[in-house]
Amino acid sequence: MSAAPRKIGVYVCQCGGNISDYVDVNAVVAAVEHEPGVTVAKTAMFTCSDATQQEIVQDARELGLDGLVVASCSPKLHTYTFRDVARRAGMNPFQYTQVNIREQCSWTHTDDHAGATAKAVRLVRAGINRTRLTEPLEPIVVETTPKSLVVGGGIAGLRAALGLAEVGLAVFLVEKEARLGGWVAGFGDMFPHGRSGAELIAALEAKVRAHPAITVFTNAELTAKSGSFGNYRVTVAVRGERSETIQLVVGSIVVATGFDTYQPAEGEFGYGLDGVVTLPEFKRLLDGTTGPLQYHGRPVETVAYIYCVGSRQSEDAGTGHTYCSRYCCTAAVHAAVKAAVIPAKPHQVHFYRDMRTYGKYELLYAEALATGSVFVKYPDEEPPAVSRDDATGRLTVTARDRLCGGDEVALQADLVVLVTGMVPRANDDLTKALKLPVGTSGFYNEIHPKLRPVETVVDGAYICGACQGPRTSAESVASSLAAVTQSAAVLKRGTAALDPLVAAVDPAACAWCGACETTCPYDAISRVAADGKEIATIARTACKGCGGCVPVCPSGAIDLQGYRDVQVRAMIDGMLEAVTP
Amino acid sequence: MTAVMKPGLMDDLRVYGAADVAKCFNCGTCSAVCVHSEAPYVFPRKPIHYLQLGLESKLEGSLEPWLCYACGECSEQCPKKAEPGETMMSLRRWLTSRYDFTGLSRLFYRSWRAEVAAIVLVALVTAAGFLAVGFSAGDIRHYDGPHAFLPAGGWTGGVHLFDWGMAGVLLVLLLTNAARMWWFTLGRDRDRRAPLSSYLAALYLLPLHFFTQRNYAQCERKRPWVTHLVLMLSYVTMLVLIMFFLRDMASGPRVDWRVHVPGLVAATGLLAAVIINLRGRLRRSWPQHAHSHESDWIFLILLLYVTFTGVLQFLLHRAGLDLAANVTYVAHLAGVVPMLVLEVPFGKWSHLAYRPLALYFARVRRHAAAAATSAVEEARAA
Ligand SMILES: Cc1cc2nc3c(=O)[nH]c(=O)nc-3n(C[C@H](O)[C@H](O)[C@H](O)COP(=O)(O)OP(=O)(O)OC[C@H]3O[C@@H](n4cnc5c(N)ncnc54)[C@H](O)[C@@H]3O)c2cc1C
Ligand code: SF4
Ligand code: SF4
Ligand code: SF4
Ligand code: SF4
Ligand code: SF4
């Protein structure tokens, strides 16, 4: 296979000094510009800038480039940018290689400029060697099923189901519990509009139940998923008088399984003492109160709130609850505003760390202040302590007040409310069935918090609501509508395009041993009969291109498109070749 | 030491004029704005926070409210319209009622009706007493000034004796309250005890601040300070004239320029200052006049009444209208006495003692702290 010589363009980025302060980019260009196949090699201040992109397009047109190497930052950042540049320049986007000389050279070897430069030369050479052996690839186009599965029937799931149905997709809603609505269904007045959560959910549920395109399964759980993007086969187990298992085929899966509230341990901030309750417990008490506030038959004259319980814990605690739960400051001041209007208004003292009633919730904080709530700011490293006098039954909260110069203050209270945060729900089976990525805090992870906020690495599986991390209902619904849009964007088109960087079996070489099938984490490999023998076949839409199957094949029958063995070997050769200074 | 919170304190201070303190979100803008706020006496935010938390003992021990001159600058800048200046004012009222052991101050600040009733009662008793004692023997148609109240001749006016007696009572009351103030702010807390040398070193501040209100002059607006200074100096002049030159003051009908000219100047100063303040409060033209507590009105009206009747009886006497002059004089005394026995020890006027004392105590504390630090440093160096 002696092809015409390649015409590769190499662009080495300075990243405005981020790279060029440590890596001698001109030396890199000098070292690689005479490599076989390289037509042009240059440096640029910012390769990703519009001007440089334009320059690449122009070079490609003038010089007839058929391969592109960009040596700049991590491929996580700009793969799609430069694939697009390649496309605009008339090249095949899969004949472009990203080389990371920022994270892997300049930022890592700040103390060794010569070493960083040499390493960059090796990496760029490897990139050129890979590019030289690329073939044009086309995206894999799949037809999609215009149906969607929503897992979780809280406010996020309900709204997503309705949204999907409204854009004309058939929807299956699977809820684990006997009733729909999640947490919000159990709430009375909620911020910011003051409407009852129960009523809100009742209205939403009525619409969902009435919609002909939505099928609701309660007491139901997703137990298995197979198939591939655009056409997932899911198994739903429904409990009840006669338990049954239902098979569905759907184009997308929207996961809205929500959160749990933090459950304090016995003794944590006095939890377990009579009169120490969590915020959800207090909210229930408040929702059921019309007359003067009482707890266990005792009048409540003073309420103490302790914030950040189960949130913003130190790394050293090892609980993983290092994050801010976002909703709780607002929920607590909202509860205080509600408590201030009941007869015999109680005194309310808030022991907080930072007041995070962001955005317009600031108004609620102002209202809490105006209605007499008092705020004591305790130091991060020294949380308040709660004790109870058994004789009087009164609770005492002691804390240091940072706004009093750190002096210790003590408050006698009748009720202590622990403002508990949000924690991830225990949902291991679902996580496993869908192979959803879980972040360090235990919530589901999106691909990119800004640019792809509801997509996951599992194509066609979207996450929304509080299963992604702590958030208010408004934010939960906003993200569920984003998931609707993402689903609709794919499913309404009828087809979807996937990266062709997937594994392929050479039928002549394969003798079906099954090693690859057991290795593949995505169940993409199966056995088929072909030309009188059995061989492995790979579902291109299910393969993620992880490469796991390649080395296990005893016959070397599998190659990864875009990263074929010859390419990888050429890359290694390129790296090992000496660098002459 | 752990300070115990009393969550209702903020509500208790409402009657003293602290209406908006709950709105404060502790940003500290006010403390940054106030020209008088300087470590270790940072205010108004800190005392406001003490108040929100109900840290009664810390508030009692605070000198900060007295270091504020109610210029209102902080209230103008407060992003929450929490009226920090007004809170400082109400804290002064509350502190006054705390220092006062009789409980009268507390009663008056919490109920203007009680204050008015007390003033009227003392006025009536005074008038009745003077009429009964003074004119039982003498002749009301004949003006004899203070001598009219002398049952039978003698060189000292009865009024004069009465003056001094009253001054004694006043002094005792004020001193007792001042002693309580000392106890709350310096004595009670072991850490705040200061050596005698610190007290002596700062002593000069007492007359200095009493007569000049030097710190008030540092506020951005100067007119309030000028008005206040005029009022205070006129008042002191009048006091000196009456305490030491009463006979000459009451002589006449011929004008004795040695006493009458300063008397008239002082009366004019008093009238002008009172009228400016009344007008200001009515129109709310200065920030510190934006909010008026009942006690402010009572104070100003009483002062206006006393000055006016004083001047009137003087004029009537010069005009030879003796009967009218005598009646006016009694009316004048019926105002003076409650003003002195009620307002000075129990009312707004008590600040004439508390403010200079606070400035003095503040310096004592600082002096003692500095001495302690340098002693430690010396010990360390040795
Ligand atoms: C005390 C408190 C007060 C609050 N007050 C307010 C407020 O006033 N205003 C506001 O905006 N927000 C408030 N919030 C936040 C609000 O509750 C959340 O933002 C909202 O509930 C998130 O909705 P969700 O649908 O994502 O999750 P959830 O409400 O948790 O619903 C998730 C649903 O998924 C179901 N589910 C879970 N796992 C599975 C599974 N494997 N299979 C099938 N179904 C599953 C659950 O049973 C549940 O029905 C408050 C929260 C708390 C704790
Ligand atoms: S929202 Fe407030 S209470 Fe909740 S974790 Fe964050 S800071 Fe703490
Ligand atoms: S490359 Fe990875 S995902 Fe694809 S078939 Fe091989 S093992 Fe499976
Ligand atoms: S491992 Fe290789 S030989 Fe074995 S089934 Fe898979 S592709 Fe065929
Ligand atoms: S009184 Fe106003 S300016 Fe002062 S701390 Fe409070 S909110 Fe800020
Ligand atoms: S009113 Fe004036 S003097 Fe008083 S605290 Fe405010 S700024 Fe300072």
PDB file of N, CA and C in Angstrom, chain A residues 156-233:
ATOM      1  N   ALA A 156     -38.529  17.102  38.872  1.00  0.00           N
ATOM      2  CA  ALA A 156     -37.708  17.138  37.661  1.00  0.00           C
ATOM      3  C   ALA A 156     -38.180  16.097  36.663  1.00  0.00           C
ATOM      4  N   GLY A 157     -38.429  14.881  37.132  1.00  0.00           N
ATOM      5  CA  GLY A 157     -38.847  13.807  36.245  1.00  0.00           C
ATOM      6  C   GLY A 157     -40.218  14.067  35.648  1.00  0.00           C
ATOM      7  N   LEU A 158     -41.131  14.572  36.483  1.00  0.00           N
ATOM      8  CA  LEU A 158     -42.484  14.850  35.985  1.00  0.00           C
ATOM      9  C   LEU A 158     -42.447  15.898  34.880  1.00  0.00           C
ATOM     10  N   ARG A 159     -41.665  16.944  35.155  1.00  0.00           N
ATOM     11  CA  ARG A 159     -41.618  18.040  34.176  1.00  0.00           C
ATOM     12  C   ARG A 159     -40.928  17.579  32.893  1.00  0.00           C
ATOM     13  N   ALA A 160     -39.918  16.721  33.041  1.00  0.00           N
ATOM     14  CA  ALA A 160     -39.234  16.206  31.860  1.00  0.00           C
ATOM     15  C   ALA A 160     -40.203  15.353  31.041  1.00  0.00           C
ATOM     16  N   ALA A 161     -40.968  14.506  31.735  1.00  0.00           N
ATOM     17  CA  ALA A 161     -41.908  13.629  31.031  1.00  0.00           C
ATOM     18  C   ALA A 161     -42.896  14.465  30.229  1.00  0.00           C
ATOM     19  N   LEU A 162     -43.410  15.509  30.893  1.00  0.00           N
ATOM     20  CA  LEU A 162     -44.380  16.360  30.219  1.00  0.00           C
ATOM     21  C   LEU A 162     -43.740  17.060  29.015  1.00  0.00           C
ATOM     22  N   GLY A 163     -42.542  17.557  29.229  1.00  0.00           N
ATOM     23  CA  GLY A 163     -41.835  18.262  28.158  1.00  0.00           C
ATOM     24  C   GLY A 163     -41.582  17.356  26.958  1.00  0.00           C
ATOM     25  N   LEU A 164     -41.146  16.136  27.227  1.00  0.00           N
ATOM     26  CA  LEU A 164     -40.856  15.189  26.142  1.00  0.00           C
ATOM     27  C   LEU A 164     -42.138  14.856  25.385  1.00  0.00           C
ATOM     28  N   ALA A 165     -43.212  14.672  26.153  1.00  0.00           N
ATOM     29  CA  ALA A 165     -44.480  14.338  25.504  1.00  0.00           C
ATOM     30  C   ALA A 165     -44.946  15.517  24.644  1.00  0.00           C
ATOM     31  N   GLU A 166     -44.703  16.724  25.153  1.00  0.00           N
ATOM     32  CA  GLU A 166     -45.174  17.906  24.417  1.00  0.00           C
ATOM     33  C   GLU A 166     -44.424  18.121  23.107  1.00  0.00           C
ATOM     34  N   VAL A 167     -43.185  17.640  23.023  1.00  0.00           N
ATOM     35  CA  VAL A 167     -42.500  17.766  21.731  1.00  0.00           C
ATOM     36  C   VAL A 167     -42.806  16.572  20.827  1.00  0.00           C
ATOM     37  N   GLY A 168     -43.690  15.702  21.285  1.00  0.00           N
ATOM     38  CA  GLY A 168     -44.160  14.653  20.389  1.00  0.00           C
ATOM     39  C   GLY A 168     -43.463  13.312  20.521  1.00  0.00           C
ATOM     40  N   LEU A 169     -42.829  13.099  21.665  1.00  0.00           N
ATOM     41  CA  LEU A 169     -42.186  11.801  21.872  1.00  0.00           C
ATOM     42  C   LEU A 169     -43.056  10.957  22.802  1.00  0.00           C
ATOM     43  N   ALA A 170     -42.978   9.658  22.647  1.00  0.00           N
ATOM     44  CA  ALA A 170     -43.675   8.781  23.586  1.00  0.00           C
ATOM     45  C   ALA A 170     -42.803   8.671  24.829  1.00  0.00           C
ATOM     46  N   VAL A 171     -43.415   8.698  26.009  1.00  0.00           N
ATOM     47  CA  VAL A 171     -42.639   8.744  27.247  1.00  0.00           C
ATOM     48  C   VAL A 171     -43.071   7.630  28.200  1.00  0.00           C
ATOM     49  N   PHE A 172     -42.097   6.990  28.806  1.00  0.00           N
ATOM     50  CA  PHE A 172     -42.358   6.062  29.897  1.00  0.00           C
ATOM     51  C   PHE A 172     -41.751   6.673  31.157  1.00  0.00           C
ATOM     52  N   LEU A 173     -42.556   6.786  32.178  1.00  0.00           N
ATOM     53  CA  LEU A 173     -42.047   7.369  33.432  1.00  0.00           C
ATOM     54  C   LEU A 173     -42.008   6.265  34.484  1.00  0.00           C
ATOM     55  N   VAL A 174     -40.833   6.065  35.034  1.00  0.00           N
ATOM     56  CA  VAL A 174     -40.656   4.980  36.005  1.00  0.00           C
ATOM     57  C   VAL A 174     -40.350   5.569  37.377  1.00  0.00           C
ATOM     58  N   GLU A 175     -41.214   5.315  38.326  1.00  0.00           N
ATOM     59  CA  GLU A 175     -41.019   5.855  39.684  1.00  0.00           C
ATOM     60  C   GLU A 175     -40.944   4.685  40.661  1.00  0.00           C
ATOM     61  N   LYS A 176     -39.936   4.773  41.523  1.00  0.00           N
ATOM     62  CA  LYS A 176     -39.680   3.687  42.468  1.00  0.00           C
ATOM     63  C   LYS A 176     -40.775   3.584  43.528  1.00  0.00           C
ATOM     64  N   GLU A 177     -41.226   4.755  43.989  1.00  0.00           N
ATOM     65  CA  GLU A 177     -42.203   4.770  45.084  1.00  0.00           C
ATOM     66  C   GLU A 177     -43.620   4.543  44.552  1.00  0.00           C
ATOM     67  N   ALA A 178     -44.543   4.434  45.515  1.00  0.00           N
ATOM     68  CA  ALA A 178     -45.933   4.206  45.130  1.00  0.00           C
ATOM     69  C   ALA A 178     -46.567   5.491  44.591  1.00  0.00           C
ATOM     70  N   ARG A 179     -46.021   6.640  45.040  1.00  0.00           N
ATOM     71  CA  ARG A 179     -46.611   7.888  44.572  1.00  0.00           C
ATOM     72  C   ARG A 179     -45.574   8.741  43.845  1.00  0.00           C
ATOM     73  N   LEU A 180     -46.076   9.617  43.021  1.00  0.00           N
ATOM     74  CA  LEU A 180     -45.188  10.499  42.275  1.00  0.00           C
ATOM     75  C   LEU A 180     -44.892  11.756  43.098  1.00  0.00           C
ATOM     76  N   GLY A 181     -43.916  12.511  42.673  1.00  0.00           N
ATOM     77  CA  GLY A 181     -43.736  13.844  43.271  1.00  0.00           C
ATOM     78  C   GLY A 181     -42.452  14.041  44.042  1.00  0.00           C
ATOM     79  N   GLY A 182     -41.807  12.948  44.469  1.00  0.00           N
ATOM     80  CA  GLY A 182     -40.545  13.101  45.185  1.00  0.00           C
ATOM     81  C   GLY A 182     -40.707  13.957  46.436  1.00  0.00           C
ATOM     82  N   TRP A 183     -39.669  14.680  46.780  1.00  0.00           N
ATOM     83  CA  TRP A 183     -39.661  15.486  47.994  1.00  0.00           C
ATOM     84  C   TRP A 183     -40.720  16.576  47.967  1.00  0.00           C
ATOM     85  N   VAL A 184     -40.835  17.219  46.810  1.00  0.00           N
ATOM     86  CA  VAL A 184     -41.712  18.402  46.739  1.00  0.00           C
ATOM     87  C   VAL A 184     -43.156  18.047  47.090  1.00  0.00           C
ATOM     88  N   ALA A 185     -43.576  16.819  46.763  1.00  0.00           N
ATOM     89  CA  ALA A 185     -44.958  16.425  47.049  1.00  0.00           C
ATOM     90  C   ALA A 185     -45.267  16.506  48.538  1.00  0.00           C
ATOM     91  N   GLY A 186     -44.228  16.445  49.371  1.00  0.00           N
ATOM     92  CA  GLY A 186     -44.449  16.454  50.813  1.00  0.00           C
ATOM     93  C   GLY A 186     -44.365  17.837  51.441  1.00  0.00           C
ATOM     94  N   PHE A 187     -44.133  18.853  50.629  1.00  0.00           N
ATOM     95  CA  PHE A 187     -43.931  20.185  51.206  1.00  0.00           C
ATOM     96  C   PHE A 187     -45.189  21.049  51.150  1.00  0.00           C
ATOM     97  N   GLY A 188     -45.306  21.896  52.166  1.00  0.00           N
ATOM     98  CA  GLY A 188     -46.309  22.976  52.120  1.00  0.00           C
ATOM     99  C   GLY A 188     -45.710  24.131  51.336  1.00  0.00           C
ATOM    100  N   ASP A 189     -45.834  25.329  51.881  1.00  0.00           N
ATOM    101  CA  ASP A 189     -45.321  26.517  51.182  1.00  0.00           C
ATOM    102  C   ASP A 189     -43.842  26.387  50.844  1.00  0.00           C
ATOM    103  N   MET A 190     -43.503  26.770  49.626  1.00  0.00           N
ATOM    104  CA  MET A 190     -42.098  26.705  49.200  1.00  0.00           C
ATOM    105  C   MET A 190     -41.634  28.066  48.713  1.00  0.00           C
ATOM    106  N   PHE A 191     -40.327  28.269  48.804  1.00  0.00           N
ATOM    107  CA  PHE A 191     -39.778  29.474  48.179  1.00  0.00           C
ATOM    108  C   PHE A 191     -39.645  29.211  46.698  1.00  0.00           C
ATOM    109  N   PRO A 192     -39.593  30.184  45.814  1.00  0.00           N
ATOM    110  CA  PRO A 192     -39.769  31.587  46.148  1.00  0.00           C
ATOM    111  C   PRO A 192     -41.207  32.072  45.998  1.00  0.00           C
ATOM    112  N   HIS A 193     -42.086  31.311  45.392  1.00  0.00           N
ATOM    113  CA  HIS A 193     -43.404  31.876  45.109  1.00  0.00           C
ATOM    114  C   HIS A 193     -44.394  31.701  46.250  1.00  0.00           C
ATOM    115  N   GLY A 194     -44.032  30.849  47.242  1.00  0.00           N
ATOM    116  CA  GLY A 194     -44.928  30.675  48.376  1.00  0.00           C
ATOM    117  C   GLY A 194     -46.061  29.685  48.123  1.00  0.00           C
ATOM    118  N   ARG A 195     -46.053  29.041  46.960  1.00  0.00           N
ATOM    119  CA  ARG A 195     -47.122  28.063  46.714  1.00  0.00           C
ATOM    120  C   ARG A 195     -46.779  26.727  47.347  1.00  0.00           C
ATOM    121  N   SER A 196     -47.817  25.971  47.638  1.00  0.00           N
ATOM    122  CA  SER A 196     -47.590  24.688  48.289  1.00  0.00           C
ATOM    123  C   SER A 196     -47.008  23.688  47.305  1.00  0.00           C
ATOM    124  N   GLY A 197     -46.000  22.962  47.743  1.00  0.00           N
ATOM    125  CA  GLY A 197     -45.358  21.952  46.907  1.00  0.00           C
ATOM    126  C   GLY A 197     -46.339  20.846  46.549  1.00  0.00           C
ATOM    127  N   ALA A 198     -47.152  20.456  47.521  1.00  0.00           N
ATOM    128  CA  ALA A 198     -48.116  19.382  47.290  1.00  0.00           C
ATOM    129  C   ALA A 198     -49.070  19.777  46.161  1.00  0.00           C
ATOM    130  N   GLU A 199     -49.524  21.028  46.188  1.00  0.00           N
ATOM    131  CA  GLU A 199     -50.460  21.486  45.152  1.00  0.00           C
ATOM    132  C   GLU A 199     -49.776  21.539  43.787  1.00  0.00           C
ATOM    133  N   LEU A 200     -48.539  22.016  43.825  1.00  0.00           N
ATOM    134  CA  LEU A 200     -47.759  22.123  42.589  1.00  0.00           C
ATOM    135  C   LEU A 200     -47.635  20.753  41.925  1.00  0.00           C
ATOM    136  N   ILE A 201     -47.293  19.772  42.749  1.00  0.00           N
ATOM    137  CA  ILE A 201     -47.113  18.424  42.226  1.00  0.00           C
ATOM    138  C   ILE A 201     -48.448  17.848  41.766  1.00  0.00           C
ATOM    139  N   ALA A 202     -49.497  18.119  42.542  1.00  0.00           N
ATOM    140  CA  ALA A 202     -50.813  17.586  42.162  1.00  0.00           C
ATOM    141  C   ALA A 202     -51.187  18.085  40.765  1.00  0.00           C
ATOM    142  N   ALA A 203     -50.933  19.365  40.511  1.00  0.00           N
ATOM    143  CA  ALA A 203     -51.278  19.936  39.206  1.00  0.00           C
ATOM    144  C   ALA A 203     -50.428  19.300  38.098  1.00  0.00           C
ATOM    145  N   LEU A 204     -49.147  19.160  38.405  1.00  0.00           N
ATOM    146  CA  LEU A 204     -48.222  18.596  37.412  1.00  0.00           C
ATOM    147  C   LEU A 204     -48.564  17.136  37.140  1.00  0.00           C
ATOM    148  N   GLU A 205     -48.852  16.417  38.219  1.00  0.00           N
ATOM    149  CA  GLU A 205     -49.161  14.990  38.077  1.00  0.00           C
ATOM    150  C   GLU A 205     -50.439  14.798  37.252  1.00  0.00           C
ATOM    151  N   ALA A 206     -51.410  15.669  37.491  1.00  0.00           N
ATOM    152  CA  ALA A 206     -52.669  15.556  36.744  1.00  0.00           C
ATOM    153  C   ALA A 206     -52.387  15.693  35.247  1.00  0.00           C
ATOM    154  N   LYS A 207     -51.516  16.649  34.889  1.00  0.00           N
ATOM    155  CA  LYS A 207     -51.199  16.844  33.470  1.00  0.00           C
ATOM    156  C   LYS A 207     -50.466  15.633  32.901  1.00  0.00           C
ATOM    157  N   VAL A 208     -49.535  15.115  33.698  1.00  0.00           N
ATOM    158  CA  VAL A 208     -48.757  13.961  33.235  1.00  0.00           C
ATOM    159  C   VAL A 208     -49.671  12.761  33.022  1.00  0.00           C
ATOM    160  N   ARG A 209     -50.545  12.536  34.007  1.00  0.00           N
ATOM    161  CA  ARG A 209     -51.431  11.362  33.929  1.00  0.00           C
ATOM    162  C   ARG A 209     -52.417  11.514  32.770  1.00  0.00           C
ATOM    163  N   ALA A 210     -52.775  12.742  32.482  1.00  0.00           N
ATOM    164  CA  ALA A 210     -53.783  12.948  31.440  1.00  0.00           C
ATOM    165  C   ALA A 210     -53.180  12.890  30.036  1.00  0.00           C
ATOM    166  N   HIS A 211     -51.850  13.016  29.954  1.00  0.00           N
ATOM    167  CA  HIS A 211     -51.258  13.079  28.613  1.00  0.00           C
ATOM    168  C   HIS A 211     -51.240  11.701  27.959  1.00  0.00           C
ATOM    169  N   PRO A 212     -51.809  11.578  26.761  1.00  0.00           N
ATOM    170  CA  PRO A 212     -51.907  10.255  26.135  1.00  0.00           C
ATOM    171  C   PRO A 212     -50.545   9.653  25.780  1.00  0.00           C
ATOM    172  N   ALA A 213     -49.532  10.487  25.621  1.00  0.00           N
ATOM    173  CA  ALA A 213     -48.237   9.949  25.194  1.00  0.00           C
ATOM    174  C   ALA A 213     -47.389   9.461  26.364  1.00  0.00           C
ATOM    175  N   ILE A 214     -47.870   9.682  27.596  1.00  0.00           N
ATOM    176  CA  ILE A 214     -47.054   9.295  28.760  1.00  0.00           C
ATOM    177  C   ILE A 214     -47.626   8.059  29.435  1.00  0.00           C
ATOM    178  N   THR A 215     -46.766   7.082  29.667  1.00  0.00           N
ATOM    179  CA  THR A 215     -47.167   5.909  30.438  1.00  0.00           C
ATOM    180  C   THR A 215     -46.416   5.950  31.761  1.00  0.00           C
ATOM    181  N   VAL A 216     -47.165   5.910  32.856  1.00  0.00           N
ATOM    182  CA  VAL A 216     -46.528   6.016  34.167  1.00  0.00           C
ATOM    183  C   VAL A 216     -46.458   4.648  34.831  1.00  0.00           C
ATOM    184  N   PHE A 217     -45.295   4.297  35.315  1.00  0.00           N
ATOM    185  CA  PHE A 217     -45.140   3.087  36.127  1.00  0.00           C
ATOM    186  C   PHE A 217     -44.695   3.510  37.519  1.00  0.00           C
ATOM    187  N   THR A 218     -45.521   3.258  38.523  1.00  0.00           N
ATOM    188  CA  THR A 218     -45.059   3.519  39.892  1.00  0.00           C
ATOM    189  C   THR A 218     -44.672   2.175  40.498  1.00  0.00           C
ATOM    190  N   ASN A 219     -44.040   2.213  41.657  1.00  0.00           N
ATOM    191  CA  ASN A 219     -43.509   0.989  42.274  1.00  0.00           C
ATOM    192  C   ASN A 219     -42.629   0.253  41.267  1.00  0.00           C
ATOM    193  N   ALA A 220     -41.935   1.008  40.456  1.00  0.00           N
ATOM    194  CA  ALA A 220     -41.210   0.368  39.355  1.00  0.00           C
ATOM    195  C   ALA A 220     -39.757   0.822  39.332  1.00  0.00           C
ATOM    196  N   GLU A 221     -38.906  -0.074  38.832  1.00  0.00           N
ATOM    197  CA  GLU A 221     -37.496   0.266  38.730  1.00  0.00           C
ATOM    198  C   GLU A 221     -36.887  -0.272  37.460  1.00  0.00           C
ATOM    199  N   LEU A 222     -35.940   0.477  36.940  1.00  0.00           N
ATOM    200  CA  LEU A 222     -35.210  -0.005  35.776  1.00  0.00           C
ATOM    201  C   LEU A 222     -34.164  -1.002  36.270  1.00  0.00           C
ATOM    202  N   THR A 223     -34.155  -2.189  35.686  1.00  0.00           N
ATOM    203  CA  THR A 223     -33.214  -3.189  36.202  1.00  0.00           C
ATOM    204  C   THR A 223     -32.100  -3.504  35.217  1.00  0.00           C
ATOM    205  N   ALA A 224     -32.344  -3.302  33.933  1.00  0.00           N
ATOM    206  CA  ALA A 224     -31.281  -3.617  32.972  1.00  0.00           C
ATOM    207  C   ALA A 224     -31.417  -2.753  31.737  1.00  0.00           C
ATOM    208  N   LYS A 225     -30.283  -2.560  31.087  1.00  0.00           N
ATOM    209  CA  LYS A 225     -30.278  -1.810  29.839  1.00  0.00           C
ATOM    210  C   LYS A 225     -29.333  -2.493  28.881  1.00  0.00           C
ATOM    211  N   SER A 226     -29.781  -2.632  27.632  1.00  0.00           N
ATOM    212  CA  SER A 226     -28.856  -3.135  26.620  1.00  0.00           C
ATOM    213  C   SER A 226     -29.113  -2.349  25.341  1.00  0.00           C
ATOM    214  N   GLY A 227     -28.544  -2.790  24.245  1.00  0.00           N
ATOM    215  CA  GLY A 227     -28.726  -2.035  23.011  1.00  0.00           C
ATOM    216  C   GLY A 227     -27.773  -0.866  22.983  1.00  0.00           C
ATOM    217  N   SER A 228     -28.021  -0.002  22.059  1.00  0.00           N
ATOM    218  CA  SER A 228     -27.077   1.094  21.910  1.00  0.00           C
ATOM    219  C   SER A 228     -27.798   2.406  21.697  1.00  0.00           C
ATOM    220  N   PHE A 229     -27.003   3.434  21.635  1.00  0.00           N
ATOM    221  CA  PHE A 229     -27.507   4.795  21.525  1.00  0.00           C
ATOM    222  C   PHE A 229     -28.585   4.886  20.444  1.00  0.00           C
ATOM    223  N   GLY A 230     -29.681   5.523  20.815  1.00  0.00           N
ATOM    224  CA  GLY A 230     -30.765   5.683  19.855  1.00  0.00           C
ATOM    225  C   GLY A 230     -31.780   4.556  19.934  1.00  0.00           C
ATOM    226  N   ASN A 231     -31.334   3.408  20.426  1.00  0.00           N
ATOM    227  CA  ASN A 231     -32.231   2.240  20.505  1.00  0.00           C
ATOM    228  C   ASN A 231     -31.862   1.388  21.717  1.00  0.00           C
ATOM    229  N   TYR A 232     -32.138   1.930  22.901  1.00  0.00           N
ATOM    230  CA  TYR A 232     -31.816   1.150  24.100  1.00  0.00           C
ATOM    231  C   TYR A 232     -32.968   0.225  24.415  1.00  0.00           C
ATOM    232  N   ARG A 233     -32.614  -0.992  24.822  1.00  0.00           N
ATOM    233  CA  ARG A 233     -33.640  -1.906  25.321  1.00  0.00           C
ATOM    234  C   ARG A 233     -33.529  -1.896  26.837  1.00  0.00           C
TER     235      ARG A 233
END
